[in-house]
Short mmCIF file of C-alpha atoms in Angstrom, two decimals:
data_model
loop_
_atom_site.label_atom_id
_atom_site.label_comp_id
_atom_site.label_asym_id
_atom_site.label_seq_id
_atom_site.Cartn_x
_atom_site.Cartn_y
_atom_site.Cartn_z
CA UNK A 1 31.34 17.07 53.83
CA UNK A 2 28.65 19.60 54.38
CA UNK A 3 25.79 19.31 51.84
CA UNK A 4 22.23 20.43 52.27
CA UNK A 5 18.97 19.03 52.71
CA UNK A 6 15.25 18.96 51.38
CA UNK A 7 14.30 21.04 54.34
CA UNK A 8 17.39 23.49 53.74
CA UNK A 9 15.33 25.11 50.22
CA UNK A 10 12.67 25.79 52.08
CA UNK A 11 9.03 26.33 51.12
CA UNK A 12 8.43 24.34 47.38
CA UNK A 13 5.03 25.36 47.30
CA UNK A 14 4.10 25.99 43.54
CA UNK A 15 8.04 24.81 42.27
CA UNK A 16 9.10 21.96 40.65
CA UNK A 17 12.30 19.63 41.99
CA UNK A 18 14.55 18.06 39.63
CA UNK A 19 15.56 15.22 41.18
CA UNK A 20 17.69 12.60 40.33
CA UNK A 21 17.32 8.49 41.45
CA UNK A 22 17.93 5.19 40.75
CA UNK A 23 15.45 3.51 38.74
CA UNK A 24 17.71 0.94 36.90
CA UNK A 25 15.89 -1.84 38.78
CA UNK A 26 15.68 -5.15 37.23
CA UNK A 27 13.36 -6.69 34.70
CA UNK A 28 12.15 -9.23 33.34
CA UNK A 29 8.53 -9.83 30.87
CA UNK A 30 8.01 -5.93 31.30
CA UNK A 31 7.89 -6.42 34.99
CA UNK A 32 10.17 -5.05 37.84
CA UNK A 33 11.55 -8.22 39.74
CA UNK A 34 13.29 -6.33 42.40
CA UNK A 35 11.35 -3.26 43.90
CA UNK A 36 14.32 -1.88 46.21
CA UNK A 37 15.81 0.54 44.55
CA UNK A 38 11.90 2.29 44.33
CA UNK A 39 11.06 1.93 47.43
CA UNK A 40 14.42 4.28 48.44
CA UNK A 41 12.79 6.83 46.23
CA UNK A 42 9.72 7.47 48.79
CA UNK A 43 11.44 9.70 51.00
CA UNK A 44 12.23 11.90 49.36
CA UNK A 45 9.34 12.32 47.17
CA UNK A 46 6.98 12.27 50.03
CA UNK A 47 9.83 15.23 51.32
CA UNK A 48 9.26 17.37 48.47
CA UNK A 49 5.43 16.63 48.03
CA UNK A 50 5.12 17.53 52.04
CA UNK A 51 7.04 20.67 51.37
CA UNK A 52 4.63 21.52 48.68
CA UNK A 53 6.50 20.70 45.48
CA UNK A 54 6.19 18.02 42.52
CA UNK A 55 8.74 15.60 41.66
CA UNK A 56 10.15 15.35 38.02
CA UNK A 57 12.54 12.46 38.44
CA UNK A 58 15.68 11.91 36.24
CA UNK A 59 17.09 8.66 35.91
CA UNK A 60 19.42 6.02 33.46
CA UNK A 61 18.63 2.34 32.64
CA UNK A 62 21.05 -0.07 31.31
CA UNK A 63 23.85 1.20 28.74
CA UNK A 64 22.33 2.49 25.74
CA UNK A 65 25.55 4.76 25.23
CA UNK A 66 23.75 7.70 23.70
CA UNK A 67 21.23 5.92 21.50
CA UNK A 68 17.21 6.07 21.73
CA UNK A 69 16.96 2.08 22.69
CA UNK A 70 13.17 1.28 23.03
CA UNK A 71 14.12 -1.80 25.46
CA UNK A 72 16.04 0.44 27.84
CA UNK A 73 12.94 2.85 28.05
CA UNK A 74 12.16 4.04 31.86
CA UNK A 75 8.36 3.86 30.56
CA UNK A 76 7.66 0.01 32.11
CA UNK A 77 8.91 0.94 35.91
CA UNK A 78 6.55 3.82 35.92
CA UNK A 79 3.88 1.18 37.34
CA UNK A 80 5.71 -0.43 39.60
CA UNK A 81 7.09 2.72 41.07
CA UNK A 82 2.87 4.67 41.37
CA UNK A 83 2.92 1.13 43.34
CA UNK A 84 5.47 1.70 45.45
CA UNK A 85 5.14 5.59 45.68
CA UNK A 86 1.23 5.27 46.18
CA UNK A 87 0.27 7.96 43.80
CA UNK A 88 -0.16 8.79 39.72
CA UNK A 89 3.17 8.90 38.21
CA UNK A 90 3.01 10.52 35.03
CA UNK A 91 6.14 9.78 31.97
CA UNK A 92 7.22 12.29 29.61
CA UNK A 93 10.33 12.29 26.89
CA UNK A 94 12.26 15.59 27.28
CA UNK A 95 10.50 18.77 24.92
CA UNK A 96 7.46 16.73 26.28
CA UNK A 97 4.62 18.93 27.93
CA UNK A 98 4.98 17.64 31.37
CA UNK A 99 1.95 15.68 32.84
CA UNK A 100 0.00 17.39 35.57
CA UNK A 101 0.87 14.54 38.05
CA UNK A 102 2.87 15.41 41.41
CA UNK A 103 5.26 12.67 39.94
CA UNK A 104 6.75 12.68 36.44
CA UNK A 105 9.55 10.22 35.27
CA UNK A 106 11.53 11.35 32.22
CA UNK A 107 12.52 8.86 29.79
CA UNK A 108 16.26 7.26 30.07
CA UNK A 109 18.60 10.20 30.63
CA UNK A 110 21.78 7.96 28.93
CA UNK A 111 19.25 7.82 25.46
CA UNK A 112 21.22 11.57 25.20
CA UNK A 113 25.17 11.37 24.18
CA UNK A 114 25.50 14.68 26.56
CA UNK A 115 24.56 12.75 29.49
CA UNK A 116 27.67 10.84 30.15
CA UNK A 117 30.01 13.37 28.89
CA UNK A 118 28.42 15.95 31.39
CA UNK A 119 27.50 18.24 28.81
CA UNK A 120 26.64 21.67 30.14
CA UNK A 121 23.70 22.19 27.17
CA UNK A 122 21.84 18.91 27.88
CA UNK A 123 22.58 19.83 31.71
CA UNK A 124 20.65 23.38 30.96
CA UNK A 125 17.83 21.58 29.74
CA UNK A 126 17.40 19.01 32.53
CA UNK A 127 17.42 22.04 34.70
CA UNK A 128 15.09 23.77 32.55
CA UNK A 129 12.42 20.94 34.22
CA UNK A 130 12.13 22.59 37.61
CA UNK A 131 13.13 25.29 40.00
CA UNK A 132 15.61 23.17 42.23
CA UNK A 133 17.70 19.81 42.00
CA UNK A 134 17.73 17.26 44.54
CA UNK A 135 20.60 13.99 44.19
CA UNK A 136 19.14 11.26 45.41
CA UNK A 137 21.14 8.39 43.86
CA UNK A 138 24.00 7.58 45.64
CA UNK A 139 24.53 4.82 43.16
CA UNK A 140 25.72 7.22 40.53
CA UNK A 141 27.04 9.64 42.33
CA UNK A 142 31.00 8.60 41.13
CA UNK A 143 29.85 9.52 37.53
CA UNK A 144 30.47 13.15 36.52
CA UNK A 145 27.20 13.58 34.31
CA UNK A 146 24.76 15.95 32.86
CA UNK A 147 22.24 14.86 35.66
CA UNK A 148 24.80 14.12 38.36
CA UNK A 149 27.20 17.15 38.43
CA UNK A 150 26.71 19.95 35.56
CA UNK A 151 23.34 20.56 36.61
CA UNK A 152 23.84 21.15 40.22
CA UNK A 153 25.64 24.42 39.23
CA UNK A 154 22.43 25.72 37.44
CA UNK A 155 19.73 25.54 40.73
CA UNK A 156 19.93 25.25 44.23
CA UNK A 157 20.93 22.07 45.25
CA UNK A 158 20.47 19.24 47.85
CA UNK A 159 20.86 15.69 48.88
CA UNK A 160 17.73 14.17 48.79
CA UNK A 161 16.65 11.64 52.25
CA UNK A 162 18.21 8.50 51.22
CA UNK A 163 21.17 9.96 49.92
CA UNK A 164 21.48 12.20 52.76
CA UNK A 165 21.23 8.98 54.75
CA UNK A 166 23.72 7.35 53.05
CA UNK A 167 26.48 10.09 53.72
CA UNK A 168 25.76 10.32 57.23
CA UNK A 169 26.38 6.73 57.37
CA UNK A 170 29.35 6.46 55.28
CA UNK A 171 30.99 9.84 57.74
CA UNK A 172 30.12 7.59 60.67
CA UNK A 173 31.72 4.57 58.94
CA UNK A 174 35.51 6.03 57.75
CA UNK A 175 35.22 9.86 57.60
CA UNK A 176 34.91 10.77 61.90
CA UNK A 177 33.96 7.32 63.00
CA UNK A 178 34.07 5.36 66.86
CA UNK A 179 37.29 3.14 67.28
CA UNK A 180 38.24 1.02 66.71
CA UNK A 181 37.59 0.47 63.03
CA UNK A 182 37.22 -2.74 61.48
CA UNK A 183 37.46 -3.43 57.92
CA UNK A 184 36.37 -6.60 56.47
CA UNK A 185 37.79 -6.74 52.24
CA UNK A 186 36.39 -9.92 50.43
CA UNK A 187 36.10 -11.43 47.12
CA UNK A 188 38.26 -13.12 44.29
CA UNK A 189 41.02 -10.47 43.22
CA UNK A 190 43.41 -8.34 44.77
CA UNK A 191 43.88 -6.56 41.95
CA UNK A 192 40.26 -5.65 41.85
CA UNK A 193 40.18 -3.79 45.43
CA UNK A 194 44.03 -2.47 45.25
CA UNK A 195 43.20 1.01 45.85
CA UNK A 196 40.75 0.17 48.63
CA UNK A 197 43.49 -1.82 50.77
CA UNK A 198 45.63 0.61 50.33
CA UNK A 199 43.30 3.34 51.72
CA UNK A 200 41.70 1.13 54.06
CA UNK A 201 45.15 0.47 55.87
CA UNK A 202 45.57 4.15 56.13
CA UNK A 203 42.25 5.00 57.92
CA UNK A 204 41.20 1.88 60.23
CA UNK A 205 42.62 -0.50 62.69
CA UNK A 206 42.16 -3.49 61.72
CA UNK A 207 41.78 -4.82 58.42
CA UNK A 208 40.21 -8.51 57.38
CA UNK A 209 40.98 -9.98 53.91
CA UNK A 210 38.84 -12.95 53.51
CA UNK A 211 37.83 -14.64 50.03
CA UNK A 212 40.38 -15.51 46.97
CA UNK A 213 42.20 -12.10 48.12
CA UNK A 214 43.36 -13.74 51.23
CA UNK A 215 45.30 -16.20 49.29
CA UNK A 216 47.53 -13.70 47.48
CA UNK A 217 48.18 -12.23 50.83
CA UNK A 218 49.54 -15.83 52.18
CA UNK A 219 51.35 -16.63 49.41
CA UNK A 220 52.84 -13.16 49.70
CA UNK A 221 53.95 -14.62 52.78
CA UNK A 222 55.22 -17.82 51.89
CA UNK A 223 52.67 -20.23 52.24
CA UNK A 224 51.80 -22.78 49.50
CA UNK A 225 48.12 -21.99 48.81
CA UNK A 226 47.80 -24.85 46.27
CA UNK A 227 45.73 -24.63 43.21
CA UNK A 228 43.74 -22.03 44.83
CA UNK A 229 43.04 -18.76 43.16
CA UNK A 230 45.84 -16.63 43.36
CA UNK A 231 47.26 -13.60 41.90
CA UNK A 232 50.98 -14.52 41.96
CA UNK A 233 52.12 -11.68 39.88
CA UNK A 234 50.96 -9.27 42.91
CA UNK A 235 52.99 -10.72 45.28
CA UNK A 236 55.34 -7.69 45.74
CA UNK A 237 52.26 -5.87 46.51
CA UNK A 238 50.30 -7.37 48.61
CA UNK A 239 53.70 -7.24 50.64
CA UNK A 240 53.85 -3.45 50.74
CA UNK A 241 50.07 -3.42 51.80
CA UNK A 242 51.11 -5.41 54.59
CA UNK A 243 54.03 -3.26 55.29
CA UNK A 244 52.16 -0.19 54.96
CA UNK A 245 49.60 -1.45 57.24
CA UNK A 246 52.26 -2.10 59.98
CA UNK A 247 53.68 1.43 59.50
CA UNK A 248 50.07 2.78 60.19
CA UNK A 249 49.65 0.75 62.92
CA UNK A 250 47.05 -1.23 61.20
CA UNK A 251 46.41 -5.04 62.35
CA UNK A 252 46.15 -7.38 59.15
CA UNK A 253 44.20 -10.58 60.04
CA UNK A 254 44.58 -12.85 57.51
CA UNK A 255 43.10 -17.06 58.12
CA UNK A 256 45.22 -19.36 60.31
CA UNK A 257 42.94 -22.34 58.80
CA UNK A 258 41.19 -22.86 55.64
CA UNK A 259 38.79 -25.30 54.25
CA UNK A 260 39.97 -26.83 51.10
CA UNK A 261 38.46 -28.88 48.41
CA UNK A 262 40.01 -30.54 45.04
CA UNK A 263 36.83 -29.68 43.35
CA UNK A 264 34.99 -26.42 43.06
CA UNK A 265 30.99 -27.59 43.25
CA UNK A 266 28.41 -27.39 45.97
CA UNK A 267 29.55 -30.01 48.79
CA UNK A 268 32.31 -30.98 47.08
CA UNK A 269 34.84 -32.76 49.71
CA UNK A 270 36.48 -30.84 52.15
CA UNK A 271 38.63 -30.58 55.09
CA UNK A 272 39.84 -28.11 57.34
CA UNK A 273 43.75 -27.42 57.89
CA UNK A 274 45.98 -24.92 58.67
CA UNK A 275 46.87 -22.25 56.50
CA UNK A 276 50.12 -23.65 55.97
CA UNK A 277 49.45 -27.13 55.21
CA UNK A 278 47.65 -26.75 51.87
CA UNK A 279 48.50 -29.46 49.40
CA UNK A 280 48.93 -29.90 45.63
CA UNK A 281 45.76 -29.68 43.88
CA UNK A 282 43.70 -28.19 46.95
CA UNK A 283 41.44 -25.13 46.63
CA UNK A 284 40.97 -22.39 49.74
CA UNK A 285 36.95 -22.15 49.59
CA UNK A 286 36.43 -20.77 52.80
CA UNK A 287 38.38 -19.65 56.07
CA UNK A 288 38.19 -22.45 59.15
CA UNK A 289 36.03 -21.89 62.38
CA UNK A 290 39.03 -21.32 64.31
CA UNK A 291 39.82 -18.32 62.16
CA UNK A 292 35.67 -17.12 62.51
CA UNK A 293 36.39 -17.27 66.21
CA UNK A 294 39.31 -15.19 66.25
CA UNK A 295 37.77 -12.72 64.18
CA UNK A 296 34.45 -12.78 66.10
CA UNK A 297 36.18 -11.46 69.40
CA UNK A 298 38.16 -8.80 66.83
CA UNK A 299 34.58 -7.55 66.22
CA UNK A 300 33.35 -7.75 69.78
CA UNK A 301 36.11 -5.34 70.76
CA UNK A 302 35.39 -3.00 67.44
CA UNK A 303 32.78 0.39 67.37
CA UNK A 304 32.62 0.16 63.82
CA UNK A 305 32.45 -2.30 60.74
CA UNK A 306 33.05 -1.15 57.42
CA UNK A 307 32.08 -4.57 55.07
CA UNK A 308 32.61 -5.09 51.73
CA UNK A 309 32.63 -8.80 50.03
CA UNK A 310 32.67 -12.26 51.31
CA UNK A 311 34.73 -14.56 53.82
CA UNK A 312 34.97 -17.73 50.72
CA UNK A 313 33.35 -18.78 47.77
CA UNK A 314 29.91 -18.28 49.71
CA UNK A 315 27.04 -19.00 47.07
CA UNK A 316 28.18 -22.80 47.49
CA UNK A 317 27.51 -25.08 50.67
CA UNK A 318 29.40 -25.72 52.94
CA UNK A 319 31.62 -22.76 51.56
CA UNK A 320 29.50 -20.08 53.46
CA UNK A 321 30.54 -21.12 56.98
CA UNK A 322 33.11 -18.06 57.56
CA UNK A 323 30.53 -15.51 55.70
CA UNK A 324 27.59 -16.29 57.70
CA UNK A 325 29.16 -16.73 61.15
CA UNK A 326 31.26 -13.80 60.75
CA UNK A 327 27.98 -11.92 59.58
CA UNK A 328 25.58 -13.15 62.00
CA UNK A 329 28.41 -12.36 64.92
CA UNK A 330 28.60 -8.63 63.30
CA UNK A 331 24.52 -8.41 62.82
CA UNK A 332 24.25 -9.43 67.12
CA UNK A 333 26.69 -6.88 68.21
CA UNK A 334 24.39 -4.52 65.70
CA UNK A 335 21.38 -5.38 67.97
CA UNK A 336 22.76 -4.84 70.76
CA UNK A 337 23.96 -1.26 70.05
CA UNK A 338 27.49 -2.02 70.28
CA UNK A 339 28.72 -1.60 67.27
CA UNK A 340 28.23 0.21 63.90
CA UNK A 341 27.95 -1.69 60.67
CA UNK A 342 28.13 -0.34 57.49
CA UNK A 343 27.91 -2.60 54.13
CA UNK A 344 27.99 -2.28 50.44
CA UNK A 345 28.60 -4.02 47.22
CA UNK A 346 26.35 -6.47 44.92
CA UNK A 347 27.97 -9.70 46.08
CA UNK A 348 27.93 -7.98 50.20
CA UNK A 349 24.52 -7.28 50.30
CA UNK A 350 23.79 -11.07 48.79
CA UNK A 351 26.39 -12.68 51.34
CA UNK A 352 24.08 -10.75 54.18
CA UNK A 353 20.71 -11.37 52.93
CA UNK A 354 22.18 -15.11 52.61
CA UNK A 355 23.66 -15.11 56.41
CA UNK A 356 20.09 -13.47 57.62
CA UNK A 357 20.88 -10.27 58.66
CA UNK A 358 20.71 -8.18 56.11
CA UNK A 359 17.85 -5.99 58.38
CA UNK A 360 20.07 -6.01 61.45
CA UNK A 361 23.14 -3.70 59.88
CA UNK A 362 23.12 0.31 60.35
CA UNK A 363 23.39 0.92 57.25
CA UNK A 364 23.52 -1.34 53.76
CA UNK A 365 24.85 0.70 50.64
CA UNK A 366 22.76 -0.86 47.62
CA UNK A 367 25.27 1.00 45.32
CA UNK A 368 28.26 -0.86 43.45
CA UNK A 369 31.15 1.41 41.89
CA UNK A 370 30.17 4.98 44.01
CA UNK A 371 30.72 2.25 47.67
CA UNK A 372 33.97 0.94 46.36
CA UNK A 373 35.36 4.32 45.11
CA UNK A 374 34.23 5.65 48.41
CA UNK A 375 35.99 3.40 50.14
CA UNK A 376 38.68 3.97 47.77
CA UNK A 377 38.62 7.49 49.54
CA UNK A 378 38.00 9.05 45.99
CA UNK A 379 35.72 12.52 45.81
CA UNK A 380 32.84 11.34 44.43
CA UNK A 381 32.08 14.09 41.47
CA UNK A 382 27.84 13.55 42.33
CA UNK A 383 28.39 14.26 46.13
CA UNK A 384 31.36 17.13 45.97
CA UNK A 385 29.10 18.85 43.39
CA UNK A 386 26.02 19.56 46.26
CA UNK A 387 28.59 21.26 48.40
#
């Protein structure tokens, strides 16, 4: 989609941008733990500042559903994030005066019941703040609310840097990308990533289910997967997917060997079979290396890699194998400039940062519920609403 950027409202000198980010970092003692999602602010603050305007930053934390929760205040990240930004960050409640600081963080926009039911008054006063808005959190972006959509009807609007950075990548990735397309779908349930398969099938060429998903797919098939996590009841559809895929002309790869275990713990005992010679009382924790090979030269052959949740059960030795050599195989070809990668999801980014290579993909999507409806091929009500 077309949207515009920073540099599209021209000269800020003397204005004020709305803009709103992700600050719902974690915590713990009063301290930010985890300083990533601040450090994707920068850009665009240092944007605005170098195009002569201040930044009045809008932003949730946690679920207080409307109420004024004094643990869910924004106050305590204002710190870390003059840290991170490298200048005085001022905080202010909204009817506040505003600070005279080039940076101003307003307390927890969900502490107003407006917020999450978009509510065009509370949206009036948010815009009320400045003289333009600027999106810059991707991560709520598939939320229609007061700070994500209503207000970007009341001032000029744009997609601030690392939002703009993280459409560009997601248009390379599935909206006009390089073929072939790969898809790699992990994680425990079908049922949780229905509506992605059955996009996904529609706009790449080949698709890889790895994780407990893969399992409903063989026994959709006819395999005995043993006691391993399954979704019986889905059976019926995980065999449409398939068929759908094959209309589409969509290549499923699914594992032709597993390794199993009878107990679910760190280096429990395990063996590697076939996919069709799972026993009684057997677990699928991970996909075999004959499998990682197979998909390995899939990937060689690919332009793009759209990835989103792990291979087997990966946070458990030696139940990473498939996630790490299938990631490290995707991060080389990265290097090398031959192929695309695009990733997102909590339990994706972990998986990468676990397999060492979290640094070497295009492009790694630190939001949650906005990457999966994306790749769900939903509009996204925060994006559509800057167009």
């Amino acid at each position: 989609m077309a949207f515009k950027r920073i540099s599209d409202l021209g000269d800020l000198s003397g204005k004020t941008a709305v803009v709103r980010v992700d600050l719902n970092v974690p915590m713990a003692g009063g301290e930010v733990t985890d300083d990533t999602r601040l450090l994707a602010v920068k850009p665009t603050v240092d944007a605005i500042s170098a195009a002569g305007g201040r930044s009045v930053l809008l932003a949730h934390f946690g679920r207080p559903k409307g109420q004024v929760v004094p643990e869910m205040s924004l106050k305590p990240v204002v710190p870390a994030l003059s840290r991170v930004l490298d200048r005085d960050v001022g905080f202010a409640e909204l009817g506040d005066d505003l600070p005279d600081t080039s940076v101003v963080v307003m307390e927890n926009t969900r502490f107003f019941a407006g917020e999450e039911k978009n509510d065009p008054d509370l949206a009036a006063r948010f815009a009320a703040l400045g003289d333009v808005y600027v999106n810059d959190a991707f991560s709520a972006a598939h939320r229609a609310h007061a700070s994500t959509e209503a207000i970007a009807s009341l001032l000029p609007c744009a997609a601030g840097e690392t939002m703009g950075a993280e459409l560009e990548a997601l248009e390379k990735a599935l909206g006009n990308p390089e073929r072939p397309v790969v898809a790699v779908v992990g994680g425990a349930k079908v049922s949780s990533k229905l509506a992605v398969l059955e996009h996904l099938v529609e706009k790449v060429d080949h698709l890889i289910i790895g994780g407990g998903m893969a399992n409903t797919f063989l026994f959709a098939q006819g395999y005995d997967v043993g006691a391993s996590l399954c979704e019986k009841d889905l059976k019926d559809t995980a065999v449409a997917i398939l068929a759908n895929a094959e209309k589409a002309g969509c290549a499923v790869h699914l594992p032709d060997d597993v390794v199993v275990a009878r107990e679910f713990k760190v280096n429990a005992d395990n063996q590697t079979k076939p996919a069709d010679a799972v026993e009684n009382g057997e677990m699928i924790l991970d996909a075999g290396p004959a499998t990682v090979a197979r998909l390995a030269e899939v990937l060689g052959k690919a332009r793009t890699l759209v990835w989103n949740g792990p291979m087997g059960a990966f946070e458990m030795t030696p139940f990473d194998a498939a996630t790490v050599a299938l990631a490290k195989a995707a991060g080389a070809l990265t290097r090398e400039g031959k192929l695309l990668t695009v990733a997102g999801g909590g339990d994706t980014v972990a998986a990468l940062a676990h397999a060492g290579v979290k640094d070497d993909f295009t492009h790694i999507s630190t939001a949650g519920g906005a990457f999966l409806e994306w790749m769900e091929g939903r509009t996204l009500p925060g994006v559509a609403a800057l167009g």
